[in-house]
Tab-separated table of C-alpha atoms and ligand atoms in Angstrom:
chain	number	residue	atom	x	y	z
A	184	MET	CA	13.732	5.938	-23.265
A	185	PRO	CA	10.247	6.835	-22.922
A	186	LYS	CA	8.835	10.331	-21.528
A	187	LEU	CA	7.415	10.872	-18.289
A	188	SER	CA	4.241	11.368	-19.956
A	189	ASP	CA	4.430	8.057	-21.595
A	190	VAL	CA	5.181	6.313	-18.237
A	191	ILE	CA	2.418	8.094	-16.697
A	192	THR	CA	-0.124	6.537	-19.538
A	193	ALA	CA	1.341	3.179	-18.903
A	194	LEU	CA	0.709	3.414	-14.825
A	195	GLU	CA	-2.628	4.930	-15.492
A	196	GLU	CA	-3.608	2.017	-17.727
A	197	VAL	CA	-3.185	-0.156	-14.749
A	198	TYR	CA	-4.244	2.196	-11.968
A	199	PRO	CA	-6.748	4.735	-13.463
A	200	PRO	CA	-7.207	7.848	-11.901
A	201	GLN	CA	-10.835	7.871	-12.104
A	202	TRP	CA	-10.873	4.591	-9.567
A	203	ALA	CA	-9.514	7.134	-6.908
A	204	GLU	CA	-11.823	8.237	-3.921
A	205	ALA	CA	-13.107	11.442	-4.187
A	206	TRP	CA	-11.031	12.747	-1.608
A	207	ASP	CA	-7.971	11.520	-2.733
A	208	ALA	CA	-5.107	13.166	-4.677
A	209	VAL	CA	-3.513	10.706	-7.031
A	210	GLY	CA	-1.151	11.373	-10.192
A	211	LEU	CA	1.642	13.736	-11.102
A	212	VAL	CA	2.782	16.006	-8.212
A	213	CYS	CA	5.938	17.419	-10.015
A	214	GLY	CA	7.807	16.740	-13.142
A	215	ASP	CA	7.900	17.807	-16.790
A	216	PRO	CA	6.046	15.254	-18.788
A	217	GLN	CA	8.485	15.898	-21.734
A	218	ALA	CA	11.285	14.827	-19.498
A	219	GLU	CA	12.882	11.530	-20.357
A	220	VAL	CA	12.441	8.668	-17.628
A	221	GLY	CA	15.311	6.016	-17.228
A	222	ARG	CA	14.949	4.943	-13.800
A	223	VAL	CA	11.674	4.519	-11.579
A	224	LEU	CA	11.768	4.156	-7.857
A	225	PHE	CA	8.414	2.563	-5.916
A	226	ALA	CA	8.068	3.492	-2.526
A	227	VAL	CA	4.976	3.896	0.043
A	228	ASP	CA	5.730	7.236	1.323
A	229	PRO	CA	6.919	10.324	-0.327
A	230	VAL	CA	9.170	11.372	2.755
A	231	GLN	CA	12.804	12.733	2.873
A	232	ALA	CA	14.496	9.350	3.147
A	233	VAL	CA	12.850	8.335	-0.003
A	234	VAL	CA	13.637	11.168	-2.059
A	235	ASP	CA	17.307	10.726	-0.912
A	236	GLU	CA	17.360	7.567	-2.278
A	237	ALA	CA	16.045	8.459	-5.397
A	238	VAL	CA	18.865	10.895	-5.567
A	239	GLU	CA	21.470	8.615	-4.537
A	240	TRP	CA	20.191	6.082	-7.257
A	241	GLY	CA	19.735	8.560	-10.092
A	242	ALA	CA	16.113	8.235	-10.512
A	243	ASP	CA	14.051	10.144	-12.670
A	244	LEU	CA	10.722	9.433	-11.175
A	245	VAL	CA	9.497	8.238	-7.899
A	246	VAL	CA	6.121	6.463	-7.449
A	247	THR	CA	4.659	6.283	-4.134
A	248	HIS	CA	1.450	4.998	-2.657
A	249	HIS	CA	0.709	7.816	-0.258
A	250	PRO	CA	0.029	11.403	-1.649
A	251	LEU	CA	2.487	14.147	-0.779
A	252	TYR	CA	-0.450	16.708	-0.671
A	253	LEU	CA	-3.616	15.486	0.467
A	254	ARG	CA	-5.179	19.131	1.282
A	255	GLY	CA	-4.317	22.484	-0.283
A	256	THR	CA	-1.065	24.184	0.245
A	257	THR	CA	0.316	27.725	0.260
A	258	SER	CA	3.746	27.085	0.220
A	259	VAL	CA	6.333	24.420	-0.855
A	260	ALA	CA	9.077	26.547	1.167
A	261	ALA	CA	12.239	24.090	2.233
A	262	THR	CA	11.346	25.177	5.642
A	263	THR	CA	8.486	22.618	6.051
A	264	PHE	CA	9.520	18.737	5.705
A	265	LYS	CA	6.995	18.408	2.460
A	266	GLY	CA	8.346	21.801	1.071
A	267	ARG	CA	11.864	20.139	1.428
A	268	VAL	CA	10.902	17.176	-0.582
A	269	VAL	CA	9.373	19.292	-3.181
A	270	HIS	CA	12.830	21.071	-3.300
A	271	THR	CA	14.932	18.005	-3.258
A	272	LEU	CA	12.772	16.186	-6.438
A	273	ILE	CA	12.548	19.471	-8.668
A	274	SER	CA	16.424	20.176	-8.126
A	275	ASN	CA	17.387	16.896	-9.051
A	276	GLY	CA	14.993	16.627	-12.048
A	277	ILE	CA	12.734	14.089	-10.131
A	278	ALA	CA	9.217	13.336	-10.907
A	279	LEU	CA	6.571	12.335	-8.275
A	280	HIS	CA	3.701	10.293	-9.403
A	281	VAL	CA	0.942	8.591	-6.838
A	282	ALA	CA	-0.966	5.899	-7.156
A	283	HIS	CA	-3.209	5.585	-4.187
A	284	THR	CA	-7.002	4.470	-3.564
A	285	ASN	CA	-7.200	4.020	-7.456
A	286	ALA	CA	-4.157	1.135	-6.863
A	287	ASP	CA	-6.083	-0.014	-3.822
A	288	HIS	CA	-9.068	-0.615	-5.882
A	289	ALA	CA	-7.504	-2.159	-9.027
A	290	ASP	CA	-7.682	-5.746	-9.728
A	291	PRO	CA	-4.909	-6.937	-8.839
A	292	GLY	CA	-4.388	-4.210	-6.212
A	293	VAL	CA	-2.645	-3.263	-2.921
A	294	SER	CA	-4.700	-5.915	-0.914
A	295	ASP	CA	-4.033	-8.596	-3.460
A	296	ALA	CA	-0.215	-8.017	-2.882
A	297	LEU	CA	-1.115	-8.061	1.011
A	298	ALA	CA	-2.961	-11.423	0.494
A	299	GLU	CA	-0.286	-13.241	-1.199
A	300	ALA	CA	2.563	-11.594	0.989
A	301	VAL	CA	0.979	-13.858	3.824
A	302	GLY	CA	-0.327	-17.063	2.088
A	303	LEU	CA	-3.869	-16.323	1.146
A	304	ARG	CA	-5.607	-17.293	-1.869
A	305	VAL	CA	-7.700	-14.243	-3.023
A	306	THR	CA	-11.544	-15.187	-3.491
A	307	GLY	CA	-12.782	-11.590	-3.996
A	308	PRO	CA	-13.054	-8.065	-2.772
A	309	LEU	CA	-14.164	-7.165	0.690
A	310	VAL	CA	-16.240	-4.064	-0.344
A	311	PRO	CA	-16.997	-4.299	-4.273
A	312	ASP	CA	-16.755	-1.194	-6.421
A	313	PRO	CA	-20.196	-0.914	-7.562
A	314	THR	CA	-19.000	0.902	-10.853
A	315	ASP	CA	-16.969	-2.833	-11.539
A	316	PRO	CA	-19.475	-5.198	-13.828
A	317	LEU	CA	-17.224	-7.898	-12.835
A	318	GLY	CA	-17.192	-7.834	-9.328
A	319	ARG	CA	-13.439	-8.045	-8.639
A	320	ARG	CA	-12.184	-4.877	-8.202
A	321	GLY	CA	-12.489	-2.943	-4.533
A	322	THR	CA	-11.377	-2.047	-1.360
A	323	GLY	CA	-9.715	-5.072	0.495
A	324	ARG	CA	-10.176	-8.750	-0.376
A	325	ILE	CA	-11.169	-11.780	1.131
A	326	GLY	CA	-9.038	-14.884	0.832
A	327	LEU	CA	-8.307	-18.527	2.006
A	328	LEU	CA	-5.407	-19.929	4.004
A	329	GLU	CA	-4.989	-23.470	2.704
A	330	PRO	CA	-4.566	-25.374	5.046
A	331	PRO	CA	-6.146	-23.729	7.974
A	332	LEU	CA	-3.968	-22.341	10.631
A	333	SER	CA	-4.373	-21.491	14.327
A	334	LEU	CA	-4.476	-17.712	14.872
A	335	SER	CA	-1.059	-17.579	16.231
A	336	ALA	CA	0.655	-19.742	13.365
A	337	PHE	CA	-1.294	-17.166	11.166
A	338	ALA	CA	0.221	-14.355	12.829
A	339	ALA	CA	3.331	-15.944	12.814
A	340	GLN	CA	2.888	-16.341	8.910
A	341	VAL	CA	2.134	-12.774	8.526
A	342	ALA	CA	4.963	-11.648	10.411
A	343	GLU	CA	7.194	-13.818	8.057
A	344	GLY	CA	5.641	-12.733	4.882
A	345	LEU	CA	5.748	-8.878	5.614
A	346	PRO	CA	8.889	-6.490	5.874
A	347	ALA	CA	9.897	-6.188	9.456
A	348	THR	CA	9.050	-3.410	11.324
A	349	ALA	CA	9.692	-2.460	15.153
A	350	ALA	CA	6.504	-2.859	16.321
A	351	GLY	CA	5.674	-6.420	14.843
A	352	VAL	CA	2.117	-7.879	14.389
A	353	ARG	CA	-0.760	-7.314	17.139
A	354	VAL	CA	-3.284	-10.114	17.871
A	355	SER	CA	-6.769	-10.159	18.969
A	356	GLY	CA	-8.616	-13.311	19.808
A	357	ASP	CA	-7.961	-17.092	20.839
A	358	PRO	CA	-4.550	-17.980	19.688
A	359	ASP	CA	-5.923	-21.494	19.136
A	360	ARG	CA	-9.017	-20.818	17.016
A	361	LEU	CA	-8.466	-22.120	13.300
A	362	VAL	CA	-8.314	-19.504	10.783
A	363	SER	CA	-9.312	-20.239	7.086
A	364	ARG	CA	-11.218	-17.315	5.664
A	365	VAL	CA	-9.474	-14.058	6.002
A	366	ALA	CA	-10.471	-10.377	5.274
A	367	VAL	CA	-7.483	-7.957	4.643
A	368	CYS	CA	-7.122	-4.372	4.027
A	369	GLY	CA	-3.627	-2.772	3.189
A	370	GLY	CA	-3.452	0.464	5.316
A	371	SER	CA	-5.919	1.780	7.935
A	372	GLY	CA	-8.705	-0.636	8.192
A	373	ASP	CA	-11.064	0.128	10.693
A	374	SER	CA	-13.973	1.767	8.863
A	375	PHE	CA	-14.669	-1.791	7.442
A	376	PHE	CA	-15.656	-3.594	10.241
A	377	ALA	CA	-19.369	-3.878	9.407
A	378	GLU	CA	-18.134	-5.513	6.079
A	379	VAL	CA	-15.847	-7.796	7.590
A	380	ARG	CA	-18.571	-8.950	9.938
A	381	ALA	CA	-20.865	-9.438	6.901
A	382	ALA	CA	-18.438	-11.506	5.429
A	383	GLY	CA	-18.192	-14.027	8.240
A	384	VAL	CA	-14.490	-14.282	8.089
A	385	ASP	CA	-12.256	-16.023	10.899
A	386	ALA	CA	-9.623	-12.965	10.706
A	387	TYR	CA	-9.210	-9.591	9.838
A	388	LEU	CA	-5.663	-8.356	8.971
A	389	THR	CA	-4.919	-4.499	8.296
A	390	ALA	CA	-3.423	-1.653	10.022
A	391	ASP	CA	-3.753	0.904	12.295
A	392	LEU	CA	-6.470	-0.711	14.196
A	393	ARG	CA	-7.892	1.899	17.154
A	394	HIS	CA	-8.953	0.895	20.888
A	395	HIS	CA	-12.845	1.411	20.366
A	396	PRO	CA	-13.353	-0.206	16.875
A	397	ALA	CA	-11.045	-3.178	17.667
A	398	SER	CA	-12.591	-3.315	21.072
A	399	GLU	CA	-16.461	-3.273	19.904
A	400	ALA	CA	-15.349	-5.660	17.040
A	401	ALA	CA	-14.237	-8.177	19.346
A	402	GLU	CA	-17.364	-8.046	21.299
A	403	ALA	CA	-19.786	-8.047	18.784
A	404	ALA	CA	-18.639	-10.928	16.796
A	405	PRO	CA	-15.831	-13.591	17.040
A	406	VAL	CA	-13.378	-12.404	14.273
A	407	ALA	CA	-9.727	-12.795	15.253
A	408	LEU	CA	-7.709	-9.295	14.534
A	409	VAL	CA	-4.184	-9.265	13.046
A	410	ASP	CA	-2.702	-5.859	12.738
A	411	ALA	CA	0.650	-5.126	11.259
A	412	ALA	CA	2.308	-1.562	10.653
A	413	HIS	CA	0.524	0.438	7.931
A	414	TRP	CA	3.632	0.417	5.395
A	415	ALA	CA	4.236	-3.052	5.876
A	416	THR	CA	0.831	-4.249	4.571
A	417	GLU	CA	1.200	-1.724	1.391
A	418	TRP	CA	4.649	-2.414	0.980
A	419	PRO	CA	4.069	-5.838	-0.935
A	420	TRP	CA	2.187	-3.721	-3.677
A	421	LEU	CA	5.337	-2.162	-4.860
A	422	ALA	CA	6.787	-5.037	-6.693
A	423	LEU	CA	3.066	-5.452	-8.156
A	424	ALA	CA	3.234	-2.110	-9.650
A	425	GLU	CA	7.027	-2.733	-10.724
A	426	ARG	CA	6.201	-5.603	-12.516
A	427	ALA	CA	2.977	-3.676	-14.161
A	428	LEU	CA	5.280	-1.030	-15.476
A	429	GLN	CA	8.150	-3.519	-16.389
A	430	ALA	CA	5.517	-5.560	-18.547
A	431	ALA	CA	4.435	-2.038	-20.153
A	432	ALA	CA	7.793	-1.177	-21.033
A	433	ASP	CA	8.691	-4.614	-22.223
A	434	LYS	CA	5.659	-4.326	-24.616
A	435	ARG	CA	6.879	-0.973	-25.800
A	436	GLY	CA	10.653	-1.599	-26.126
A	437	TRP	CA	11.575	1.124	-23.337
A	438	ALA	CA	14.938	0.888	-21.577
A	439	VAL	CA	13.447	1.439	-17.738
A	440	GLU	CA	15.297	0.466	-15.002
A	441	THR	CA	13.184	-0.081	-11.860
A	442	LYS	CA	13.592	-0.477	-8.296
A	443	VAL	CA	11.754	-1.067	-5.113
A	444	SER	CA	12.809	1.085	-2.123
A	445	GLN	CA	13.746	-1.155	0.897
A	446	ARG	CA	13.779	1.985	3.327
A	447	VAL	CA	11.462	1.512	6.177
A	448	THR	CA	9.372	4.669	6.587
A	449	ASP	CA	6.903	3.114	9.035
A	450	PRO	CA	7.311	5.719	11.704
A	451	TRP	CA	7.638	3.374	14.801
A	452	THR	CA	11.297	3.050	15.071
A	453	ALA	CA	11.369	0.820	18.572
A	454	HIS	CA	9.495	-1.354	20.672
A	455	ALA	CA	9.977	-2.069	24.165
A	456	PRO	CA	8.543	-5.807	24.989
A	457	MET	CA	6.631	-6.258	28.224
A	458	SER	CA	6.588	-9.392	30.314
A	459	PHE	CA	2.743	-10.322	29.509
A	460	THR	CA	0.295	-13.211	29.678
A	461	ALA	CA	-3.121	-12.921	28.818
B	755	ZN	ZN1	-1.784	3.742	3.260
């Protein structure tokens, strides 16, 4: 059985912390590097439902995409929801490790997993990382839909390929337009509209699109928008990270059990359909 420090070394070979954005908070949140790790749970969000699952399953380590604390804190008292998460983890001997924008920027990373889940063949990054001489790493991806589909058929394929959430998938654009080249960005993607326009794609699949950037994008260039739940766009990466750790474990002869959390931690829990015709 490996030590936590060994597992972190293996994870950081795939998702080096130096690939994270300067504002990010990646790496070990809690845990003793000398502790043994036999079970690793992968999840998007370090929320109570996920740490409860980790306790029930007997996990020694939870690897999440989102950081628990992005800014400083003066208290981890169990009276706050993040403090309760910390207490649950530590009192059950469970470590928490975060791979966030370093996993976004990796090759393959979060947006590669998203692209694969919705049936796209990735051709390169949407926003290349200038420090990567090969030009393969970066934020978001551009992919090809082979054969091309109508926007409505592509949106249906996205809905089918991602884990189900209450809100479903929102679409902006002519439902009959043909979609061949698609930009994707797992998580909140409305800061990349300039790059999406420059890429000359037919559609942009991301999450958390807000009214004004989406409205301006629709006016400025004929790019169709496909907006899914933030959690759903990042969840496909968990299996990719799990496979990477399993490969490291096989290479080193570790006995490590891994599991991807199936709990839906999207904060939106219901959807009231309206009768609407565009
Ligand atoms: Zn995210």
